[in-house]
């Protein structure tokens, strides 16, 4: 039998524990919105970006850190990443459209969708958003769209 791994200890922050002191309000939120109830806090998000940037700076590396929008649908994170001067990795038409609408500059966006329909490519090309190309067919479609957009 394989050695048992120790249990994982979750990383928690004081605000998480403090939130649990508000059980009555939490119960009202569950009653109103159902479960799961997701609570988001921009503080740790900002700190994670700062920690990554400090590490990369210490190593003397030029960098642009990207928040993977697909990993979390909370728009506040995408907006905050753009506000902080970091990037947002988008993987769908809706994600790219929302990031643009939130004011994330196109040079801080990247499109990495696994399947890139013409409509998505048109949005990226029209806004000068870099596209990660996965195959020759995509490259040809992007070239066609780019030619149409001049």
Coordinates of C-alpha atoms in Angstrom, one line a residue:
X1 CA 0.0 0.0 0.0
X2 CA 1.3 3.5 -0.9
X3 CA 2.2 5.8 1.9
X4 CA -0.6 8.0 2.9
X5 CA -0.2 11.7 2.1
X6 CA -0.8 14.1 4.9
X7 CA -4.1 16.1 4.6
X8 CA -3.9 19.4 2.8
X9 CA -4.3 22.4 5.0
X10 CA -6.3 25.2 3.4
X11 CA -4.7 28.6 3.2
X12 CA -7.0 30.9 5.0
X13 CA -6.8 34.6 5.9
X14 CA -8.2 36.6 8.8
X15 CA -11.0 38.1 6.7
X16 CA -12.3 34.6 6.0
X17 CA -12.5 33.8 9.7
X18 CA -14.0 37.2 10.5
X19 CA -16.7 36.6 7.9
X20 CA -17.8 33.5 9.8
X21 CA -18.7 35.7 12.8
X22 CA -21.7 37.1 10.7
X23 CA -23.7 33.9 10.6
X24 CA -27.1 35.6 10.6
X25 CA -26.1 37.6 7.5
X26 CA -24.6 34.6 5.8
X27 CA -27.8 32.6 6.4
X28 CA -29.8 35.5 4.8
X29 CA -27.5 35.4 1.8
X30 CA -27.9 31.6 1.5
X31 CA -31.7 32.1 1.7
X32 CA -31.6 34.8 -0.9
X33 CA -29.0 33.4 -3.4
X34 CA -28.7 29.7 -2.6
X35 CA -25.6 27.6 -2.5
X36 CA -22.8 27.8 -3.3
X37 CA -22.3 31.3 -2.0
X38 CA -19.0 32.7 -3.2
X39 CA -17.3 35.6 -1.4
X40 CA -14.5 37.4 -3.2
X41 CA -11.8 39.7 -1.7
X42 CA -9.5 41.8 -3.9
X43 CA -6.8 42.1 -1.1
X44 CA -5.3 38.6 -1.5
X45 CA -5.7 39.0 -5.3
X46 CA -3.6 42.1 -5.2
X47 CA -1.0 40.5 -2.9
X48 CA -0.6 37.5 -5.1
X49 CA 0.2 39.7 -8.1
X50 CA 2.6 41.7 -6.0
X51 CA 4.3 38.5 -4.8
X52 CA 4.7 37.1 -8.3
X53 CA 6.0 40.5 -9.6
X54 CA 8.5 40.8 -6.8
X55 CA 9.8 37.3 -7.4
X56 CA 10.2 37.9 -11.1
X57 CA 11.8 41.3 -10.5
X58 CA 14.3 39.7 -8.1
X59 CA 15.2 37.3 -10.8
X60 CA 15.7 40.2 -13.2
X61 CA 13.1 38.9 -15.6
X62 CA 10.9 41.1 -17.8
X63 CA 7.3 40.0 -17.2
X64 CA 3.6 40.6 -17.6
X65 CA 1.5 38.5 -15.3
X66 CA -1.9 37.4 -16.6
X67 CA -5.0 36.6 -14.6
X68 CA -6.8 33.6 -16.2
X69 CA -10.4 34.9 -16.6
X70 CA -11.6 31.3 -17.3
X71 CA -10.5 30.3 -13.8
X72 CA -12.8 32.8 -12.1
X73 CA -15.9 34.6 -13.6
X74 CA -15.8 37.4 -11.0
X75 CA -15.5 40.6 -13.2
X76 CA -13.9 42.5 -10.3
X77 CA -10.7 40.4 -10.7
X78 CA -10.4 41.1 -14.4
X79 CA -11.0 44.8 -13.8
X80 CA -8.5 44.9 -10.9
X81 CA -5.8 43.1 -12.9
X82 CA -6.2 45.7 -15.7
X83 CA -6.1 48.5 -13.2
X84 CA -2.9 47.2 -11.6
X85 CA -1.3 47.0 -15.0
X86 CA -1.3 43.2 -15.2
X87 CA -2.9 41.2 -18.0
X88 CA -6.0 39.2 -18.5
X89 CA -6.1 35.9 -20.3
X90 CA -9.4 35.4 -22.1
X91 CA -10.7 32.2 -23.5
X92 CA -14.1 33.1 -25.0
X93 CA -16.0 35.8 -26.8
X94 CA -17.8 36.8 -23.6
X95 CA -14.6 37.0 -21.6
X96 CA -12.8 39.1 -24.2
X97 CA -15.9 41.4 -24.6
X98 CA -16.2 41.8 -20.9
X99 CA -12.5 42.6 -20.3
X100 CA -12.6 45.2 -23.1
X101 CA -15.8 46.7 -21.6
X102 CA -14.1 46.8 -18.1
X103 CA -11.4 49.0 -19.6
X104 CA -8.6 46.5 -19.7
X105 CA -6.2 47.8 -22.4
X106 CA -5.9 45.5 -25.4
X107 CA -2.2 45.3 -24.9
X108 CA -2.9 43.8 -21.5
X109 CA -5.2 41.1 -23.0
X110 CA -4.5 37.8 -24.7
X111 CA -6.9 35.4 -26.4
X112 CA -6.1 31.7 -25.7
X113 CA -9.4 30.1 -26.5
X114 CA -9.1 26.4 -27.6
X115 CA -11.7 27.0 -30.3
X116 CA -11.7 30.3 -32.0
X117 CA -14.7 31.0 -34.1
X118 CA -14.6 33.8 -36.7
X119 CA -16.7 36.1 -34.5
X120 CA -14.1 35.8 -31.6
X121 CA -11.2 36.4 -33.9
X122 CA -12.9 39.4 -35.4
X123 CA -13.3 40.9 -32.0
X124 CA -9.7 40.3 -31.1
X125 CA -8.4 41.6 -34.4
X126 CA -10.7 44.7 -34.3
X127 CA -9.2 45.5 -30.9
X128 CA -5.6 44.6 -31.5
X129 CA -5.7 41.8 -28.9
X130 CA -2.9 39.3 -29.3
X131 CA -4.1 35.8 -30.2
X132 CA -2.3 32.5 -29.3
X133 CA -2.5 30.4 -32.4
X134 CA -3.0 26.7 -31.9
X135 CA -2.9 25.4 -35.5
X136 CA -2.6 26.2 -39.2
X137 CA -6.3 26.5 -39.7
X138 CA -6.5 29.2 -37.0
X139 CA -3.6 31.0 -38.5
X140 CA -5.3 31.0 -41.9
X141 CA -8.6 32.2 -40.4
X142 CA -6.8 35.0 -38.5
X143 CA -5.0 36.0 -41.6
X144 CA -8.3 36.2 -43.5
X145 CA -10.0 38.3 -40.8
X146 CA -6.9 40.6 -40.5
X147 CA -6.9 41.1 -44.3
X148 CA -10.6 42.1 -44.1
X149 CA -9.8 44.6 -41.3
X150 CA -6.9 46.0 -43.2

